[in-house]
Amino acid sequence: MAAKPIELNDEPDTQFSSEKGPLRAFVSRKTSSVPLQINVTEKIHLLLLLIVAIAVRRWNIAEPPSVVFDESIVGKSINNYLTHAFSLDTDPPAVKLLYTWLVELCNYVSPTFNFNTGESYLNSESQPFFPYTVTRGFSSLLGGCTILFTYRTLRASDVRHYIALFGAFIVAFENSISEQSRFMFVDSPMLFFIAFAVSMIKTLQNSRAFSRKWLSVLFLSGISLGFVISSRVIGIFTLIWAILVTIKETWFDLGDLRLKTSFVMKTGFSKLTAFLTIPFTIYLFFFFIHLNILTNKGPGYGKMSPEFERGLAHNHLSNLIEEVSYGSDIMLRNFHSGQYLHSYNGTYPNGHQQITLVDDYQDEENLWFVEERVKALGNELLEKLKPIRNGKTLRLFHKNTKAFLRIHESSKPALSEQDYNKEASALGNDSWTGDDFADFEVKIASDYCKTEHGKHTLKAGNTIFQLYNRKKSCYLLGTDKKLPEDWGHGQTEVICIESPTFVKSLWFVDYNRHPLFNEDSNTVDFKKLSFWEKFIETNNAMLKLFSENKFEHEYMSKPKEWIFLSRGIPYFVQPGKTIYLLGNLITYYLVAFSVIIFGLWELGKLITWNPNRVTTSSGRVYDYEFHGLDFFIGYLINLVPFYLMDQTVFLFHYIPALYFGILLVCQTFEFIVSRRAKVGYCFMLLWGVAILVTYIEFAPLIYGLKWTRQACERMLISPAWDNLCLAYAE
């Protein structure tokens, strides 16, 4: 039987109709228990576009044969999984686990590659150290398949076939989305899961509640949302979107007089329950795998609590002696950050020796010798054990640089220069008798101590305490500020402050050695953490790491620069060619205009709304407002938080918002075509040609093709794009 041809003016049925009630007019929304119907011709169109979308992402996928930008982060995570080395990232582990399982299938099981940015994947015989074309191919496959969910989302939103196909076309030829799909990044799988989730939630909206179709789609919605939040920490915005859209839909249905209030509330509650429980279960599942794989000491070791560290193989706490004595060599950790009190031969700009915090517990420059206030004679402190009680005074002698921790009598800290802040530095030598500025009183914070006896006497691991300098009336404190790389190596600032944030002024001992300690000395008995405790601590550490993601980067950008594509990112630069992340200018402007138009439309409706006047609109208007509002909310919820964050962010963080914007573009075209079909289709054709031409013109930046400086400079629109042409010869 021949497939029915598709006419340009074939108009999908609208879900909405205006009805007259006994007391007021209302809008009713149709739902169905029948799956979305796509005929053979439509499937052929979609299949052809899918092949093209995958092809443009996979073409020349082996170039460049070196580590590109964030491939370094993903690759190092893969190595950590394969060696079971505990690592900590700003994002959940789902996508990195998927990449790990994929390379294991390719027999990459013994990590031999370091994944340094720019490092070649190929050996001297042009054989790969790592199956990078497979992982890039996986990313490109998911990137190409994203268009299937784009199409389905739009069809479920009452958009006709050709406009839904246009939406899939935009995603296929959006430069930044395509480019992110060509590398072993987290973004392409995450966008695939976002598109999957959005398509399921939109399908759920027009499915009859509690039908078999509705239940299956609800389950898939929860599964897809679980993968989204397990891929990147910003995936939480999509979950929030799903919850907001459900609340909006429930509010809308409460106005439908044909539906019982109890039924509407039951439907909304069922959705919200599924959107919270199923994703959280998926999230737990990935962290369960994550924590059961990463069982050895690794790069993230120093950022966790002693109890967590003790549960990892090859930890340094298995024989930690509990009693801290004068004469002990100790390492001090800040209770808030988990970093170690550190010093080295580097100086502040004023020439004083630096005191900082670092992550690495193995650094010998973290070692301090505990002395009494009155300097002992010879080896007196090494020949006896003398406990340190609450309120006692000690001095800390730095083993490596032979200097004492000291609060400077007049200097301000290099970064925290307020009058009430004092500089912590190091001074003296092993024969120096010291002064009051080097004296620190131990003030035990009993509420934070883990054992009863640790509340009275200094105990390694169990006693949490402050170090108070009576001469300057200040407490030693670790800030969140990073010293400049040129003279401070990015290490964390330590100061002394009169009225500190209490938790930042707390310290504990997690390394303790003394010549008189032996096998009979009491060791610290650390609590064994349950999975839930590990899960909570890992997530807290992950969020803390995310919140501290503040650093200067040459190619960082601000959200206001994303909307009109003011800046890009050079991923790879070689003489004569470069890979530069830059969106499709036509698509970015089209999205911006559609968002602005919809925002003005809704604002106008709000301003002119009169509760005493009955207004009715066509079903197409309701389609535009109902579905358009969903995409408008999705755009804002994935963009606005970046304006509020004090974070280092890049252009690729805009991609989820851009995706929702593309959906809104198509909803806008559907509204235009429903009113003026020829005008709408002509505009759509023109925009489509412009998008394709822009993609082709900027293809050298996507694929790293040979280009000339003259051809590149001819394409410059934003002055901030200047650096993209530097790789090309005059």
mmCIF file of C-alpha atoms in Angstrom, residues 284-620:
data_model
loop_
_atom_site.group_PDB
_atom_site.id
_atom_site.type_symbol
_atom_site.label_atom_id
_atom_site.label_comp_id
_atom_site.label_asym_id
_atom_site.label_seq_id
_atom_site.Cartn_x
_atom_site.Cartn_y
_atom_site.Cartn_z
ATOM 1 C CA LEU A 284 22.020 6.333 43.529
ATOM 2 C CA PHE A 285 22.693 3.428 41.183
ATOM 3 C CA PHE A 286 25.537 5.243 39.414
ATOM 4 C CA PHE A 287 27.090 6.390 42.680
ATOM 5 C CA PHE A 288 26.848 2.858 44.063
ATOM 6 C CA ILE A 289 28.877 1.635 41.085
ATOM 7 C CA HIS A 290 31.200 4.647 41.334
ATOM 8 C CA LEU A 291 32.027 4.072 45.005
ATOM 9 C CA ASN A 292 32.397 0.320 44.597
ATOM 10 C CA ILE A 293 34.910 0.772 41.776
ATOM 11 C CA LEU A 294 37.005 3.553 43.321
ATOM 12 C CA THR A 295 38.346 1.667 46.318
ATOM 13 C CA ASN A 296 42.011 2.745 46.211
ATOM 14 C CA LYS A 297 43.712 5.939 47.266
ATOM 15 C CA GLY A 298 43.676 8.344 44.333
ATOM 16 C CA PRO A 299 43.623 12.000 43.198
ATOM 17 C CA GLY A 300 40.533 12.862 45.259
ATOM 18 C CA TYR A 301 41.871 11.244 48.427
ATOM 19 C CA GLY A 302 42.937 14.439 50.205
ATOM 20 C CA LYS A 303 39.530 16.085 49.842
ATOM 21 C CA MET A 304 37.647 13.548 51.945
ATOM 22 C CA SER A 305 37.224 13.029 55.682
ATOM 23 C CA PRO A 306 39.649 10.770 57.590
ATOM 24 C CA GLU A 307 36.848 8.221 58.020
ATOM 25 C CA PHE A 308 36.321 8.090 54.261
ATOM 26 C CA GLU A 309 40.070 7.935 53.575
ATOM 27 C CA ARG A 310 40.478 5.096 56.071
ATOM 28 C CA GLY A 311 38.054 3.020 53.997
ATOM 29 C CA LEU A 312 40.264 3.242 50.901
ATOM 30 C CA ALA A 313 43.082 0.812 50.202
ATOM 31 C CA HIS A 314 46.669 2.058 50.716
ATOM 32 C CA ASN A 315 45.568 4.894 53.005
ATOM 33 C CA HIS A 316 47.964 6.614 55.411
ATOM 34 C CA LEU A 317 45.714 6.328 58.474
ATOM 35 C CA SER A 318 45.825 2.611 59.233
ATOM 36 C CA ASN A 319 48.376 3.049 62.045
ATOM 37 C CA LEU A 320 47.701 6.622 63.122
ATOM 38 C CA ILE A 321 48.773 6.995 66.768
ATOM 39 C CA GLU A 322 46.080 8.724 68.779
ATOM 40 C CA GLU A 323 48.125 10.573 71.445
ATOM 41 C CA VAL A 324 49.642 13.829 70.163
ATOM 42 C CA SER A 325 52.688 14.840 72.189
ATOM 43 C CA TYR A 326 55.135 17.684 72.277
ATOM 44 C CA GLY A 327 57.985 16.435 70.099
ATOM 45 C CA SER A 328 55.638 14.849 67.534
ATOM 46 C CA ASP A 329 55.913 15.381 63.806
ATOM 47 C CA ILE A 330 52.375 16.153 62.693
ATOM 48 C CA MET A 331 50.321 17.238 59.710
ATOM 49 C CA LEU A 332 47.457 19.640 60.336
ATOM 50 C CA ARG A 333 44.306 19.654 58.216
ATOM 51 C CA ASN A 334 41.744 22.400 58.024
ATOM 52 C CA PHE A 335 38.382 21.005 59.129
ATOM 53 C CA HIS A 336 36.429 23.086 56.596
ATOM 54 C CA SER A 337 38.460 22.513 53.435
ATOM 55 C CA GLY A 338 40.316 19.305 54.309
ATOM 56 C CA GLN A 339 43.556 20.904 53.094
ATOM 57 C CA TYR A 340 46.921 20.658 54.835
ATOM 58 C CA LEU A 341 48.797 23.459 56.562
ATOM 59 C CA HIS A 342 51.819 23.959 54.344
ATOM 60 C CA SER A 343 54.921 26.067 53.942
ATOM 61 C CA TYR A 344 57.815 26.200 51.513
ATOM 62 C CA ASN A 345 60.615 28.494 50.422
ATOM 63 C CA GLY A 346 58.282 30.713 48.410
ATOM 64 C CA THR A 347 57.577 34.199 49.712
ATOM 65 C CA TYR A 348 54.804 36.749 49.675
ATOM 66 C CA PRO A 349 55.469 39.933 47.640
ATOM 67 C CA ASN A 350 56.729 41.529 50.892
ATOM 68 C CA GLY A 351 59.431 38.838 51.193
ATOM 69 C CA HIS A 352 57.944 36.894 54.130
ATOM 70 C CA GLN A 353 57.823 33.094 53.909
ATOM 71 C CA GLN A 354 54.425 31.800 52.812
ATOM 72 C CA ILE A 355 51.991 29.743 54.869
ATOM 73 C CA THR A 356 49.338 28.085 52.704
ATOM 74 C CA LEU A 357 46.939 25.171 52.384
ATOM 75 C CA VAL A 358 47.435 22.347 49.874
ATOM 76 C CA ASP A 359 45.548 19.178 48.931
ATOM 77 C CA ASP A 360 48.405 16.690 48.705
ATOM 78 C CA TYR A 361 48.913 14.784 51.959
ATOM 79 C CA GLN A 362 52.143 13.185 50.679
ATOM 80 C CA ASP A 363 53.945 16.524 50.488
ATOM 81 C CA GLU A 364 56.788 16.581 53.053
ATOM 82 C CA GLU A 365 56.388 20.329 53.330
ATOM 83 C CA ASN A 366 53.211 19.679 55.347
ATOM 84 C CA LEU A 367 55.284 18.336 58.270
ATOM 85 C CA TRP A 368 55.476 20.374 61.497
ATOM 86 C CA PHE A 369 57.380 19.634 64.689
ATOM 87 C CA VAL A 370 55.434 20.456 67.877
ATOM 88 C CA GLU A 371 57.457 22.462 70.416
ATOM 89 C CA GLU A 372 56.651 23.881 73.821
ATOM 90 C CA ARG A 373 56.482 27.606 74.509
ATOM 91 C CA VAL A 374 59.804 27.457 76.359
ATOM 92 C CA LYS A 375 62.372 25.944 74.036
ATOM 93 C CA ALA A 376 63.513 22.512 75.179
ATOM 94 C CA LEU A 377 67.161 21.569 75.548
ATOM 95 C CA GLY A 378 68.658 19.174 72.999
ATOM 96 C CA ASN A 379 66.470 16.141 72.328
ATOM 97 C CA GLU A 380 64.406 16.527 75.485
ATOM 98 C CA LEU A 381 61.067 16.456 73.609
ATOM 99 C CA LEU A 382 62.064 13.271 71.796
ATOM 100 C CA GLU A 383 62.897 11.408 75.004
ATOM 101 C CA LYS A 384 59.510 11.685 76.687
ATOM 102 C CA LEU A 385 55.833 11.837 75.817
ATOM 103 C CA LYS A 386 54.020 14.901 77.049
ATOM 104 C CA PRO A 387 50.327 15.216 76.079
ATOM 105 C CA ILE A 388 48.880 18.524 74.897
ATOM 106 C CA ARG A 389 45.837 19.520 76.917
ATOM 107 C CA ASN A 390 43.108 22.000 76.126
ATOM 108 C CA GLY A 391 44.338 25.567 76.734
ATOM 109 C CA LYS A 392 48.031 24.683 76.489
ATOM 110 C CA THR A 393 50.391 26.620 74.238
ATOM 111 C CA LEU A 394 52.529 25.168 71.463
ATOM 112 C CA ARG A 395 54.789 26.285 68.662
ATOM 113 C CA LEU A 396 54.932 24.748 65.196
ATOM 114 C CA PHE A 397 58.362 24.335 63.620
ATOM 115 C CA HIS A 398 58.366 23.637 59.890
ATOM 116 C CA LYS A 399 60.589 20.616 59.270
ATOM 117 C CA ASN A 400 61.607 21.415 55.705
ATOM 118 C CA THR A 401 62.340 25.138 55.831
ATOM 119 C CA LYS A 402 63.505 25.223 59.484
ATOM 120 C CA ALA A 403 61.218 28.122 60.403
ATOM 121 C CA PHE A 404 58.420 28.686 62.926
ATOM 122 C CA LEU A 405 54.793 29.413 62.130
ATOM 123 C CA ARG A 406 54.324 33.000 63.215
ATOM 124 C CA ILE A 407 51.760 35.790 63.050
ATOM 125 C CA HIS A 408 53.446 38.899 61.718
ATOM 126 C CA GLU A 409 53.324 41.855 64.070
ATOM 127 C CA SER A 410 52.305 44.422 61.419
ATOM 128 C CA SER A 411 51.862 42.981 57.912
ATOM 129 C CA LYS A 412 48.468 42.328 56.360
ATOM 130 C CA PRO A 413 47.758 39.201 54.310
ATOM 131 C CA ALA A 414 48.482 39.373 50.593
ATOM 132 C CA LEU A 415 44.824 38.957 49.572
ATOM 133 C CA SER A 416 42.665 39.489 52.685
ATOM 134 C CA GLU A 417 43.939 42.950 53.572
ATOM 135 C CA GLN A 418 41.241 44.103 56.017
ATOM 136 C CA ASP A 419 42.489 45.709 59.237
ATOM 137 C CA TYR A 420 41.324 42.810 61.397
ATOM 138 C CA ASN A 421 43.315 40.258 59.355
ATOM 139 C CA LYS A 422 46.905 39.348 60.212
ATOM 140 C CA GLU A 423 49.538 37.743 58.034
ATOM 141 C CA ALA A 424 50.508 34.142 58.800
ATOM 142 C CA SER A 425 54.101 33.551 57.756
ATOM 143 C CA ALA A 426 57.213 31.685 58.902
ATOM 144 C CA LEU A 427 60.320 33.039 60.606
ATOM 145 C CA GLY A 428 63.420 31.921 62.477
ATOM 146 C CA ASN A 429 65.544 28.793 62.533
ATOM 147 C CA ASP A 430 66.044 25.712 64.685
ATOM 148 C CA SER A 431 68.023 27.656 67.300
ATOM 149 C CA TRP A 432 65.630 30.606 67.523
ATOM 150 C CA THR A 433 64.062 30.970 70.975
ATOM 151 C CA GLY A 434 60.948 32.531 69.473
ATOM 152 C CA ASP A 435 58.563 35.235 70.634
ATOM 153 C CA ASP A 436 54.905 35.655 71.564
ATOM 154 C CA PHE A 437 53.886 35.936 67.906
ATOM 155 C CA ALA A 438 54.854 32.270 67.423
ATOM 156 C CA ASP A 439 52.781 31.034 70.384
ATOM 157 C CA PHE A 440 49.481 29.269 69.697
ATOM 158 C CA GLU A 441 46.989 28.260 72.348
ATOM 159 C CA VAL A 442 45.056 25.039 71.674
ATOM 160 C CA LYS A 443 41.310 25.652 72.029
ATOM 161 C CA ILE A 444 39.413 22.396 71.648
ATOM 162 C CA ALA A 445 35.971 22.649 69.994
ATOM 163 C CA SER A 446 34.297 19.989 72.113
ATOM 164 C CA ASP A 447 31.062 19.991 70.078
ATOM 165 C CA TYR A 448 33.014 18.849 67.020
ATOM 166 C CA CYS A 449 35.173 16.213 68.735
ATOM 167 C CA LYS A 450 34.445 12.602 67.888
ATOM 168 C CA THR A 451 35.336 10.985 71.234
ATOM 169 C CA GLU A 452 34.897 12.025 74.847
ATOM 170 C CA HIS A 453 38.604 11.900 75.736
ATOM 171 C CA GLY A 454 39.358 13.967 72.625
ATOM 172 C CA LYS A 455 37.517 16.894 74.250
ATOM 173 C CA HIS A 456 40.212 17.384 76.883
ATOM 174 C CA THR A 457 43.520 16.243 75.362
ATOM 175 C CA LEU A 458 44.738 16.638 71.792
ATOM 176 C CA LYS A 459 44.068 13.371 69.936
ATOM 177 C CA ALA A 460 44.898 12.702 66.310
ATOM 178 C CA GLY A 461 41.810 12.293 64.136
ATOM 179 C CA ASN A 462 39.359 12.798 66.988
ATOM 180 C CA THR A 463 40.099 16.264 68.403
ATOM 181 C CA ILE A 464 38.930 19.316 66.479
ATOM 182 C CA PHE A 465 40.545 22.522 67.714
ATOM 183 C CA GLN A 466 41.470 26.142 67.062
ATOM 184 C CA LEU A 467 44.939 27.693 67.163
ATOM 185 C CA TYR A 468 44.766 31.056 68.950
ATOM 186 C CA ASN A 469 47.557 33.622 69.018
ATOM 187 C CA ARG A 470 47.109 35.565 72.243
ATOM 188 C CA LYS A 471 49.548 38.327 71.272
ATOM 189 C CA LYS A 472 47.507 39.350 68.223
ATOM 190 C CA SER A 473 44.165 38.054 69.590
ATOM 191 C CA CYS A 474 43.485 36.105 66.398
ATOM 192 C CA TYR A 475 42.731 32.583 65.207
ATOM 193 C CA LEU A 476 44.591 30.740 62.450
ATOM 194 C CA LEU A 477 42.168 30.299 59.567
ATOM 195 C CA GLY A 478 42.108 28.843 56.067
ATOM 196 C CA THR A 479 40.375 31.096 53.538
ATOM 197 C CA ASP A 480 38.826 30.097 50.194
ATOM 198 C CA LYS A 481 41.100 32.472 48.280
ATOM 199 C CA LYS A 482 43.747 31.191 45.893
ATOM 200 C CA LEU A 483 47.128 32.902 45.720
ATOM 201 C CA PRO A 484 48.250 34.000 42.224
ATOM 202 C CA GLU A 485 49.989 31.329 40.171
ATOM 203 C CA ASP A 486 53.101 33.423 39.510
ATOM 204 C CA TRP A 487 54.199 33.639 43.143
ATOM 205 C CA GLY A 488 51.679 31.537 45.104
ATOM 206 C CA HIS A 489 51.260 28.556 42.752
ATOM 207 C CA GLY A 490 47.471 28.719 43.175
ATOM 208 C CA GLN A 491 47.700 27.492 46.770
ATOM 209 C CA THR A 492 45.088 28.548 49.332
ATOM 210 C CA GLU A 493 45.657 31.537 51.593
ATOM 211 C CA VAL A 494 46.077 31.138 55.376
ATOM 212 C CA ILE A 495 45.569 34.140 57.667
ATOM 213 C CA CYS A 496 44.968 34.967 61.321
ATOM 214 C CA ILE A 497 41.692 36.729 62.109
ATOM 215 C CA GLU A 498 40.143 38.151 65.270
ATOM 216 C CA SER A 499 36.539 37.017 64.683
ATOM 217 C CA PRO A 500 36.701 34.101 62.267
ATOM 218 C CA THR A 501 34.040 32.004 60.599
ATOM 219 C CA PHE A 502 34.208 29.308 63.262
ATOM 220 C CA VAL A 503 34.320 26.220 61.060
ATOM 221 C CA LYS A 504 37.118 27.663 58.886
ATOM 222 C CA SER A 505 39.294 28.161 61.974
ATOM 223 C CA LEU A 506 39.088 24.494 63.022
ATOM 224 C CA TRP A 507 41.960 22.037 62.594
ATOM 225 C CA PHE A 508 42.753 18.402 63.268
ATOM 226 C CA VAL A 509 45.806 16.135 63.157
ATOM 227 C CA ASP A 510 45.843 13.258 60.661
ATOM 228 C CA TYR A 511 49.561 12.387 60.675
ATOM 229 C CA ASN A 512 51.401 11.822 63.959
ATOM 230 C CA ARG A 513 54.898 10.393 64.510
ATOM 231 C CA HIS A 514 57.195 10.347 67.578
ATOM 232 C CA PRO A 515 60.312 8.239 68.303
ATOM 233 C CA LEU A 516 58.653 6.754 71.414
ATOM 234 C CA PHE A 517 55.540 5.530 69.597
ATOM 235 C CA ASN A 518 55.545 1.746 69.118
ATOM 236 C CA GLU A 519 53.220 -1.142 68.313
ATOM 237 C CA ASP A 520 51.661 -0.874 71.773
ATOM 238 C CA SER A 521 50.655 2.769 71.292
ATOM 239 C CA ASN A 522 46.934 3.338 70.889
ATOM 240 C CA THR A 523 45.871 3.935 67.303
ATOM 241 C CA VAL A 524 42.829 5.860 66.131
ATOM 242 C CA ASP A 525 39.779 3.667 65.624
ATOM 243 C CA PHE A 526 38.003 5.290 62.698
ATOM 244 C CA LYS A 527 34.312 4.714 62.134
ATOM 245 C CA LYS A 528 33.498 2.510 59.136
ATOM 246 C CA LEU A 529 31.201 4.475 56.839
ATOM 247 C CA SER A 530 28.066 2.988 55.332
ATOM 248 C CA PHE A 531 27.205 3.460 51.661
ATOM 249 C CA TRP A 532 24.757 6.254 52.582
ATOM 250 C CA GLU A 533 27.416 8.101 54.549
ATOM 251 C CA LYS A 534 29.898 7.745 51.684
ATOM 252 C CA PHE A 535 27.238 8.851 49.197
ATOM 253 C CA ILE A 536 26.378 11.968 51.201
ATOM 254 C CA GLU A 537 30.016 12.891 51.812
ATOM 255 C CA THR A 538 30.959 12.373 48.164
ATOM 256 C CA ASN A 539 28.093 14.575 46.993
ATOM 257 C CA ASN A 540 28.907 17.270 49.537
ATOM 258 C CA ALA A 541 32.537 17.219 48.402
ATOM 259 C CA MET A 542 31.447 17.300 44.757
ATOM 260 C CA LEU A 543 29.169 20.311 45.319
ATOM 261 C CA LYS A 544 31.883 22.048 47.327
ATOM 262 C CA LEU A 545 34.326 21.492 44.482
ATOM 263 C CA PHE A 546 31.729 22.854 42.054
ATOM 264 C CA SER A 547 31.124 25.944 44.201
ATOM 265 C CA GLU A 548 34.882 26.578 44.345
ATOM 266 C CA ASN A 549 35.165 26.377 40.557
ATOM 267 C CA LYS A 550 36.366 29.970 40.350
ATOM 268 C CA PHE A 551 39.502 30.594 38.350
ATOM 269 C CA GLU A 552 40.645 32.886 35.607
ATOM 270 C CA HIS A 553 40.680 31.281 32.182
ATOM 271 C CA GLU A 554 41.598 32.958 28.931
ATOM 272 C CA TYR A 555 38.484 31.646 27.195
ATOM 273 C CA MET A 556 35.933 31.863 29.992
ATOM 274 C CA SER A 557 32.825 33.863 29.135
ATOM 275 C CA LYS A 558 29.719 35.335 30.704
ATOM 276 C CA PRO A 559 26.114 34.270 30.051
ATOM 277 C CA LYS A 560 25.295 37.599 28.405
ATOM 278 C CA GLU A 561 27.998 36.814 25.810
ATOM 279 C CA TRP A 562 26.422 33.458 24.919
ATOM 280 C CA ILE A 563 23.065 34.690 23.658
ATOM 281 C CA PHE A 564 24.446 36.579 20.655
ATOM 282 C CA LEU A 565 27.606 34.484 20.358
ATOM 283 C CA SER A 566 30.158 37.100 21.358
ATOM 284 C CA ARG A 567 32.912 34.632 22.310
ATOM 285 C CA GLY A 568 34.084 31.143 21.457
ATOM 286 C CA ILE A 569 36.718 28.668 22.675
ATOM 287 C CA PRO A 570 39.801 27.453 20.756
ATOM 288 C CA TYR A 571 39.884 23.724 21.486
ATOM 289 C CA PHE A 572 42.864 22.856 19.321
ATOM 290 C CA VAL A 573 45.412 25.041 17.548
ATOM 291 C CA GLN A 574 48.049 23.981 15.033
ATOM 292 C CA PRO A 575 49.740 26.011 12.297
ATOM 293 C CA GLY A 576 47.248 26.259 9.453
ATOM 294 C CA LYS A 577 44.248 24.786 11.262
ATOM 295 C CA THR A 578 42.258 25.137 14.438
ATOM 296 C CA ILE A 579 39.191 23.684 16.130
ATOM 297 C CA TYR A 580 37.192 26.508 17.611
ATOM 298 C CA LEU A 581 33.899 26.137 19.485
ATOM 299 C CA LEU A 582 31.546 28.634 17.913
ATOM 300 C CA GLY A 583 27.808 28.310 17.490
ATOM 301 C CA ASN A 584 25.782 28.775 14.334
ATOM 302 C CA LEU A 585 25.240 32.524 14.320
ATOM 303 C CA ILE A 586 21.893 32.249 12.489
ATOM 304 C CA THR A 587 20.541 29.726 14.994
ATOM 305 C CA TYR A 588 21.716 31.727 18.000
ATOM 306 C CA TYR A 589 20.004 34.892 16.754
ATOM 307 C CA LEU A 590 16.878 32.974 15.753
ATOM 308 C CA VAL A 591 16.666 31.512 19.262
ATOM 309 C CA ALA A 592 17.226 34.912 20.876
ATOM 310 C CA PHE A 593 14.493 36.550 18.771
ATOM 311 C CA SER A 594 12.023 33.710 19.428
ATOM 312 C CA VAL A 595 12.616 33.938 23.180
ATOM 313 C CA ILE A 596 12.191 37.721 23.138
ATOM 314 C CA ILE A 597 9.025 37.518 21.005
ATOM 315 C CA PHE A 598 7.463 34.890 23.257
ATOM 316 C CA GLY A 599 8.398 36.858 26.366
ATOM 317 C CA LEU A 600 6.772 40.000 24.924
ATOM 318 C CA TRP A 601 3.713 37.978 23.892
ATOM 319 C CA GLU A 602 3.221 36.657 27.406
ATOM 320 C CA LEU A 603 3.913 40.061 28.935
ATOM 321 C CA GLY A 604 1.297 41.621 26.669
ATOM 322 C CA LYS A 605 -1.235 38.954 27.648
ATOM 323 C CA LEU A 606 -0.512 39.619 31.309
ATOM 324 C CA ILE A 607 -0.850 43.396 30.970
ATOM 325 C CA THR A 608 -4.143 43.193 29.048
ATOM 326 C CA TRP A 609 -5.656 40.403 31.141
ATOM 327 C CA ASN A 610 -9.068 41.276 32.577
ATOM 328 C CA PRO A 611 -10.625 38.739 34.966
ATOM 329 C CA ASN A 612 -14.078 40.207 34.309
ATOM 330 C CA ARG A 613 -13.946 39.709 30.544
ATOM 331 C CA VAL A 614 -14.354 36.349 28.835
ATOM 332 C CA THR A 615 -11.776 35.877 26.088
ATOM 333 C CA THR A 616 -11.480 32.956 23.744
ATOM 334 C CA SER A 617 -8.642 32.062 21.410
ATOM 335 C CA SER A 618 -8.121 29.511 18.678
ATOM 336 C CA GLY A 619 -6.590 26.148 19.436
ATOM 337 C CA ARG A 620 -3.401 27.240 17.645
#
